[in-house]
PDB file of C-alpha atoms in Angstrom:
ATOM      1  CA  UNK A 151      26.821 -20.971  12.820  1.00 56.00           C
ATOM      2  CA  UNK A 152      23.225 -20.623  12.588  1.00 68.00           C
ATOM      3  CA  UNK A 153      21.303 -20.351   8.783  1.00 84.00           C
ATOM      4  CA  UNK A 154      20.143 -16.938   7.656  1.00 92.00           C
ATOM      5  CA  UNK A 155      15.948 -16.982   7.729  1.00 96.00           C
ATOM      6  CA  UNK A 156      14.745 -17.692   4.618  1.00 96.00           C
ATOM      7  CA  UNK A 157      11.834 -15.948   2.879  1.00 97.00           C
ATOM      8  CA  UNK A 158       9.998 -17.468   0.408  1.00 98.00           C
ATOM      9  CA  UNK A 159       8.870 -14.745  -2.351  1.00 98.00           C
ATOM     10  CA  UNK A 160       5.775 -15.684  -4.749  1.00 97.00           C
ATOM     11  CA  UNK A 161       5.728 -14.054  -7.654  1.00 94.00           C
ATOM     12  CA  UNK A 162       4.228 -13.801 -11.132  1.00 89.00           C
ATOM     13  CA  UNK A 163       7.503 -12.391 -13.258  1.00 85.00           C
ATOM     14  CA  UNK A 164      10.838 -13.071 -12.655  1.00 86.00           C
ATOM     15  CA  UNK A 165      11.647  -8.742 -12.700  1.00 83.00           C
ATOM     16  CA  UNK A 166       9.812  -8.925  -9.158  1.00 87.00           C
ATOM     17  CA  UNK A 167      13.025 -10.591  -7.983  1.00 93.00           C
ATOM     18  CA  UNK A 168      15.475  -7.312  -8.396  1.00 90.00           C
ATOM     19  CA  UNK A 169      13.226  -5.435  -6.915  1.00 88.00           C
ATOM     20  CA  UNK A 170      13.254  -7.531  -3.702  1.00 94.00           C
ATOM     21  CA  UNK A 171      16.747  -7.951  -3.559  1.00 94.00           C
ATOM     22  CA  UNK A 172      17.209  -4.477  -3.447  1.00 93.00           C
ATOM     23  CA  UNK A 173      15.394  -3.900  -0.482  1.00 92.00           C
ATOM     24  CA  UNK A 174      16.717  -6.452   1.861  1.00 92.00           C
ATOM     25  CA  UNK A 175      19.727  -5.297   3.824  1.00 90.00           C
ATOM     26  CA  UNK A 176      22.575  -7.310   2.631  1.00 87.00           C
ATOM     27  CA  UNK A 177      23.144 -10.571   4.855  1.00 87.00           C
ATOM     28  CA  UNK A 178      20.164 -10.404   6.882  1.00 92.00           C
ATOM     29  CA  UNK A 179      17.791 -13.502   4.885  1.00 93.00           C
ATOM     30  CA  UNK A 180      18.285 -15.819   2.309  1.00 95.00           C
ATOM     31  CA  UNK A 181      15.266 -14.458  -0.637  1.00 96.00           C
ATOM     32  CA  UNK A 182      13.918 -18.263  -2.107  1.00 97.00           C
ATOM     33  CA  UNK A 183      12.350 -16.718  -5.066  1.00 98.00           C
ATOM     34  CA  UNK A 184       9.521 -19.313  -7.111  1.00 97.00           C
ATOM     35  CA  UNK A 185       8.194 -17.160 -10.188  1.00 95.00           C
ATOM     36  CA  UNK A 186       4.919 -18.904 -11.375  1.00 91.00           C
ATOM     37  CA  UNK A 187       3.203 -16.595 -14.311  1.00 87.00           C
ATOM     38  CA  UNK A 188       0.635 -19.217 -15.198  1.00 88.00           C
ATOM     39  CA  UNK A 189      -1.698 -18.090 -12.931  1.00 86.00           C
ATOM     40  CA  UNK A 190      -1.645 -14.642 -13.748  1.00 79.00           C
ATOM     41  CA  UNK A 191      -2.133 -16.004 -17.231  1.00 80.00           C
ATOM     42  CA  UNK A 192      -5.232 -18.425 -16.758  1.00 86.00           C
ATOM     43  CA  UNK A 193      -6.919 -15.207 -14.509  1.00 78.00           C
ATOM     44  CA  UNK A 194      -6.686 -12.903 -17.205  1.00 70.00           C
ATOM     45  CA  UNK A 195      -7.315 -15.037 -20.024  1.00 82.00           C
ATOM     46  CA  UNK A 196      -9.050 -18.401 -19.241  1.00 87.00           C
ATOM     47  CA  UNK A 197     -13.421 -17.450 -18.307  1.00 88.00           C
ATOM     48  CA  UNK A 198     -13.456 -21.177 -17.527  1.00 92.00           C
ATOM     49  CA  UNK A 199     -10.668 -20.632 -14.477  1.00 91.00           C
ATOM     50  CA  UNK A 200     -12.557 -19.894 -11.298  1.00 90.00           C
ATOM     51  CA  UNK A 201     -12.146 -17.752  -8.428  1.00 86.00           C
ATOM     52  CA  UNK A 202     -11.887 -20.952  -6.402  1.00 91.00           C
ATOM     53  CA  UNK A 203      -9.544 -22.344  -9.316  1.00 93.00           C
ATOM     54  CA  UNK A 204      -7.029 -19.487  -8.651  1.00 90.00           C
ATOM     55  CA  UNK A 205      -7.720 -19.890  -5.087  1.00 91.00           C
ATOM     56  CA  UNK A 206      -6.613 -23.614  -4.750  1.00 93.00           C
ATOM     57  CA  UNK A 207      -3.426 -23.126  -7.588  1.00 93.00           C
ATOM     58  CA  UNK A 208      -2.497 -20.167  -5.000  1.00 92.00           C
ATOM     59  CA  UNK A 209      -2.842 -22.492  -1.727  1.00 92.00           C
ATOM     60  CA  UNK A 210      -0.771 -25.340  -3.851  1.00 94.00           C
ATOM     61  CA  UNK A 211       1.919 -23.091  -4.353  1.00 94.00           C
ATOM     62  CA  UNK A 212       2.364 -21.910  -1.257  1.00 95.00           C
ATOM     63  CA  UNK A 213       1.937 -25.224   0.403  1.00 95.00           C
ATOM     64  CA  UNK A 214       5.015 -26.390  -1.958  1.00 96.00           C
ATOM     65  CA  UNK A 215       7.131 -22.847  -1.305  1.00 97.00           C
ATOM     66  CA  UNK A 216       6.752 -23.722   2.627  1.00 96.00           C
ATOM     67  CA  UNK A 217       7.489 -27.330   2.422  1.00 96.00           C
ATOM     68  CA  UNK A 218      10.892 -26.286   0.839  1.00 96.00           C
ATOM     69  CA  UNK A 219      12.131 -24.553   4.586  1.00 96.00           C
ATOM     70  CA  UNK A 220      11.053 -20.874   4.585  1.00 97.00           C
ATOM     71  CA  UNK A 221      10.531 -18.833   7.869  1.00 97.00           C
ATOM     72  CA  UNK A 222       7.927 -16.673   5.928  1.00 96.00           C
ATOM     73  CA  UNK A 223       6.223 -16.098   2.530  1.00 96.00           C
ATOM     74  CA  UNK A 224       5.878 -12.872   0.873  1.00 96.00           C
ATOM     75  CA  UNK A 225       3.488 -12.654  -2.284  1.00 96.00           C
ATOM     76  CA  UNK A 226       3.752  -9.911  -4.809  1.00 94.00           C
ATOM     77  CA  UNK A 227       1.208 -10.388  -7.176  1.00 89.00           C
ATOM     78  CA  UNK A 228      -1.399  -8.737  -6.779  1.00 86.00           C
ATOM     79  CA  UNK A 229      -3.976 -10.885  -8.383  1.00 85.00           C
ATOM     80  CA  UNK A 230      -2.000 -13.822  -6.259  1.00 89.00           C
ATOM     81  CA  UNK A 231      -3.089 -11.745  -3.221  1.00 91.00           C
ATOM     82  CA  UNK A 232      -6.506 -11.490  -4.052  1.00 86.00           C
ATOM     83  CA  UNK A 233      -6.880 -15.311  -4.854  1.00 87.00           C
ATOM     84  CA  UNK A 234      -5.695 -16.000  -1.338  1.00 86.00           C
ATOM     85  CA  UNK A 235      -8.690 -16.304   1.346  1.00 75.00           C
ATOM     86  CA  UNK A 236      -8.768 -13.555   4.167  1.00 72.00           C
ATOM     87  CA  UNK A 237      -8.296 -15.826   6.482  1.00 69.00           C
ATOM     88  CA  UNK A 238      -5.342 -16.229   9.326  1.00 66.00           C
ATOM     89  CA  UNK A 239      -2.336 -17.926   8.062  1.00 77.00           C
ATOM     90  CA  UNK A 240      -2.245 -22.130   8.194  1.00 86.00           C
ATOM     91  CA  UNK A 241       0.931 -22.005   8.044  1.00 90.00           C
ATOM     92  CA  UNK A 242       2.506 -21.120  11.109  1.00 92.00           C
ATOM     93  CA  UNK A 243       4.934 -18.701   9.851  1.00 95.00           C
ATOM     94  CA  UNK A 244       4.417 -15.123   8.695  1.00 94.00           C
ATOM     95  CA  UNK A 245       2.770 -14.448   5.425  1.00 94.00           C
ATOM     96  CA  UNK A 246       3.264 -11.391   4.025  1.00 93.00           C
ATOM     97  CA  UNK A 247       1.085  -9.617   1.349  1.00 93.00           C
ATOM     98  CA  UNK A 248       3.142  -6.799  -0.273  1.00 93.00           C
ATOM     99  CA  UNK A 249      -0.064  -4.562  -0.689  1.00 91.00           C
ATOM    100  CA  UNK A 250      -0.874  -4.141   2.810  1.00 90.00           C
ATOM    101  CA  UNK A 251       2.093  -2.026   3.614  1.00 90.00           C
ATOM    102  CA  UNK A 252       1.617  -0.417   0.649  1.00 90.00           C
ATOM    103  CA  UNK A 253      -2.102   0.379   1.934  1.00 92.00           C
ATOM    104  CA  UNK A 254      -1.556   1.220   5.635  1.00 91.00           C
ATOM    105  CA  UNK A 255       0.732   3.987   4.355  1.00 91.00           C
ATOM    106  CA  UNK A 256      -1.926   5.368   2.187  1.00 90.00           C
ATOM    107  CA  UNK A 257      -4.546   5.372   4.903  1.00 88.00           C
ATOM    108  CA  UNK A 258      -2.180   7.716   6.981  1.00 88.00           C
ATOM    109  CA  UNK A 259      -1.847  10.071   3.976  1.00 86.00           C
ATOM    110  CA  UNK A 260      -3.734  13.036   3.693  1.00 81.00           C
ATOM    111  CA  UNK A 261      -6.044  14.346   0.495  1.00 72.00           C
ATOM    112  CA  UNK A 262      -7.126  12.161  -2.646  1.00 84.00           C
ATOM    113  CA  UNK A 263      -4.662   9.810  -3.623  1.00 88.00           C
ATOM    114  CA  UNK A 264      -4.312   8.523  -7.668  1.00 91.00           C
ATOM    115  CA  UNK A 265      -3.284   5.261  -8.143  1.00 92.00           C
ATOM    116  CA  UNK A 266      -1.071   4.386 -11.217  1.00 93.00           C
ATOM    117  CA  UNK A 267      -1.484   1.139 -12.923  1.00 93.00           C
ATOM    118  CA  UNK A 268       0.518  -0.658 -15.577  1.00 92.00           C
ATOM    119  CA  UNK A 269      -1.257  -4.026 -16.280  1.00 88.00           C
ATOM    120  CA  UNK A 270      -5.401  -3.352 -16.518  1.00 89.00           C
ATOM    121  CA  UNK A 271      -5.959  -6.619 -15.096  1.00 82.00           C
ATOM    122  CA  UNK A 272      -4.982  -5.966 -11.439  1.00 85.00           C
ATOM    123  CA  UNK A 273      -7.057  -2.962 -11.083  1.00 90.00           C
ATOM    124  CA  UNK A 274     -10.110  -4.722  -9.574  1.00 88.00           C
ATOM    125  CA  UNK A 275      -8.423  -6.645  -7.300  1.00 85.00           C
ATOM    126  CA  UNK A 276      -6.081  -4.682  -5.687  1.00 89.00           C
ATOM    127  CA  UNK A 277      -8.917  -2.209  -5.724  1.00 92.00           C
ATOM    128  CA  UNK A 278     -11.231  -4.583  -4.078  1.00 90.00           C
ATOM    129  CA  UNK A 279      -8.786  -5.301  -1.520  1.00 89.00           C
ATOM    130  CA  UNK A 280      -7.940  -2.022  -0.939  1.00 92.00           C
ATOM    131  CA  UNK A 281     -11.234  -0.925  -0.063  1.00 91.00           C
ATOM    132  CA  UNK A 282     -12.266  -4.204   2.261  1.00 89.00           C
ATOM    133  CA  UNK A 283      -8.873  -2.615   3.763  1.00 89.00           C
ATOM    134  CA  UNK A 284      -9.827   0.500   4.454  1.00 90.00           C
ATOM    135  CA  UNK A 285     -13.542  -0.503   4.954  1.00 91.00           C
ATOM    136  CA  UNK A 286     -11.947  -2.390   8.210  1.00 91.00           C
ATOM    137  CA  UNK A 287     -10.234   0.586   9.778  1.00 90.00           C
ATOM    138  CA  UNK A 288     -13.084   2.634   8.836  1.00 90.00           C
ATOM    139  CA  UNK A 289     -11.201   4.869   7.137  1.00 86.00           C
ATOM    140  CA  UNK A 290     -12.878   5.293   3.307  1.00 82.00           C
ATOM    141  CA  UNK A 291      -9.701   6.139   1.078  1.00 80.00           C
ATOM    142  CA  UNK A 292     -10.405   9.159  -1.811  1.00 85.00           C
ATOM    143  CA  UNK A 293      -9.146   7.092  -4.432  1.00 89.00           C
ATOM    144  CA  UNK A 294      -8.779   7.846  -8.445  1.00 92.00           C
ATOM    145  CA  UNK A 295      -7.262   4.941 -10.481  1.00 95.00           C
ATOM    146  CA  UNK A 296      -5.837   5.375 -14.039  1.00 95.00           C
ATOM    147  CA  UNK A 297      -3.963   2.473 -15.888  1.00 96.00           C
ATOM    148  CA  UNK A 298      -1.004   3.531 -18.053  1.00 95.00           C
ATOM    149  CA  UNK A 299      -1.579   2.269 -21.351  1.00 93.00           C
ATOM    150  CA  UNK A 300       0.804   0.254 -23.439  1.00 91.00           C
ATOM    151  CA  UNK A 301       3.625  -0.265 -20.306  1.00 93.00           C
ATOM    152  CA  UNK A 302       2.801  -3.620 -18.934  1.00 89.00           C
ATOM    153  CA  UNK A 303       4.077  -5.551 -21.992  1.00 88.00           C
ATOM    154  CA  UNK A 304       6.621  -3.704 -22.159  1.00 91.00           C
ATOM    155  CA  UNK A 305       7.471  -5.461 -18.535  1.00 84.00           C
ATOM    156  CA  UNK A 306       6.322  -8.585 -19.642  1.00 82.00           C
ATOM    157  CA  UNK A 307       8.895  -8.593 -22.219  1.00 85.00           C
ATOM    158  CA  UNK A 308      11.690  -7.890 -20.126  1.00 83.00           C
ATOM    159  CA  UNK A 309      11.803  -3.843 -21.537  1.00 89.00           C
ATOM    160  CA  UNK A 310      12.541  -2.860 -18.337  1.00 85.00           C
ATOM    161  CA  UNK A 311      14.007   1.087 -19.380  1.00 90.00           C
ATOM    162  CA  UNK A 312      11.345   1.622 -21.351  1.00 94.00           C
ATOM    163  CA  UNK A 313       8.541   0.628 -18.781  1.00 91.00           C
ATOM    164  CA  UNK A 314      10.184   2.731 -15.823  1.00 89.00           C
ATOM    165  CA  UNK A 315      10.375   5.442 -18.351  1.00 93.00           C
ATOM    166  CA  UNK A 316       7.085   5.506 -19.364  1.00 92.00           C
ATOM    167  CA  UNK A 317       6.031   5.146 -15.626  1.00 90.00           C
ATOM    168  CA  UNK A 318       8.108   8.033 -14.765  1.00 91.00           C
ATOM    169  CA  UNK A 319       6.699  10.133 -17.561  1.00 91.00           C
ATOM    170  CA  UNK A 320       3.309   9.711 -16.450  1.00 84.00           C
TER     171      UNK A 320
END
């Protein structure tokens, strides 16, 4: 019998993990989920960590999540993500960045788009890749960002009803 592929999920808060279970049709991979919220930490809080700190923390984590036998890595942080160089994977398996799907879809959309953030601190980045995205496929997105105040601690503290409520009201 041969082993299910496993895929090796980097992310900043363990209440990513549900969310990727969820989507992966039942028996088809093995999920190896390593939750590592120190980074996210240091980025938003530490002026003395570098870019090229968070850079080389995110390369030694995924070095250590690949040595462990996955078939393919799939980050969900989005400040993770933009740590990471542009560059084509070292790793000889497929790495996955869970904002690119995200953005290919919005690039096929029509009109102005408004993007809803929770936690302040991911704005630039995901914004930053988003438009070296779209500057690629020339294809300039009509973007408006707003962050939802108050909600991301409320997921940071495991309030998980109360921050999908006060998502879903906005």
């Amino acid at each position: 019998m041969s082993r299910k592929p496993r895929l090796g999920c980097l992310h900043a808060h363990h209440s990513n993990i549900g969310y990727i279970e969820d989507i992966i049709p039942q028996g088809t991979l093995e999920a190896v989920h390593f939750v590592e919220p120190g980074l996210l930490r240091r980025i938003g809080s530490d002026v003395g960590f570098s870019r090229e700190d968070a850079s080389e923390q995110v390369r030694k984590q995924l070095d250590w999540i690949v040595a462990c036998g996955v078939d393919a890595l799939l980050i969900t942080c989005t400040n993770y993500i933009a740590a990471m160089a542009d560059e084509p994977s070292q790793y000889g398996i497929p790495v996955v960045k869970i904002d690119e799907p995200f953005f290919a879809y919005l690039m096929q959309q029509p009109a102005r788009h408004l993007l809803l953030f929770s936690n302040p601190d991911t704005v630039e980045g995901a914004m930053q890749r988003l438009q070296a995205y779209a500057a690629a496929r020339d294809m300039p997105p009509q973007i408006e960002v707003e962050v939802i105040p108050n909600t991301f601690n409320l997921f940071l503290s495991g309030q998980t009803e109360a921050y999908n409520r006060a998502v879903a009201e906005r």
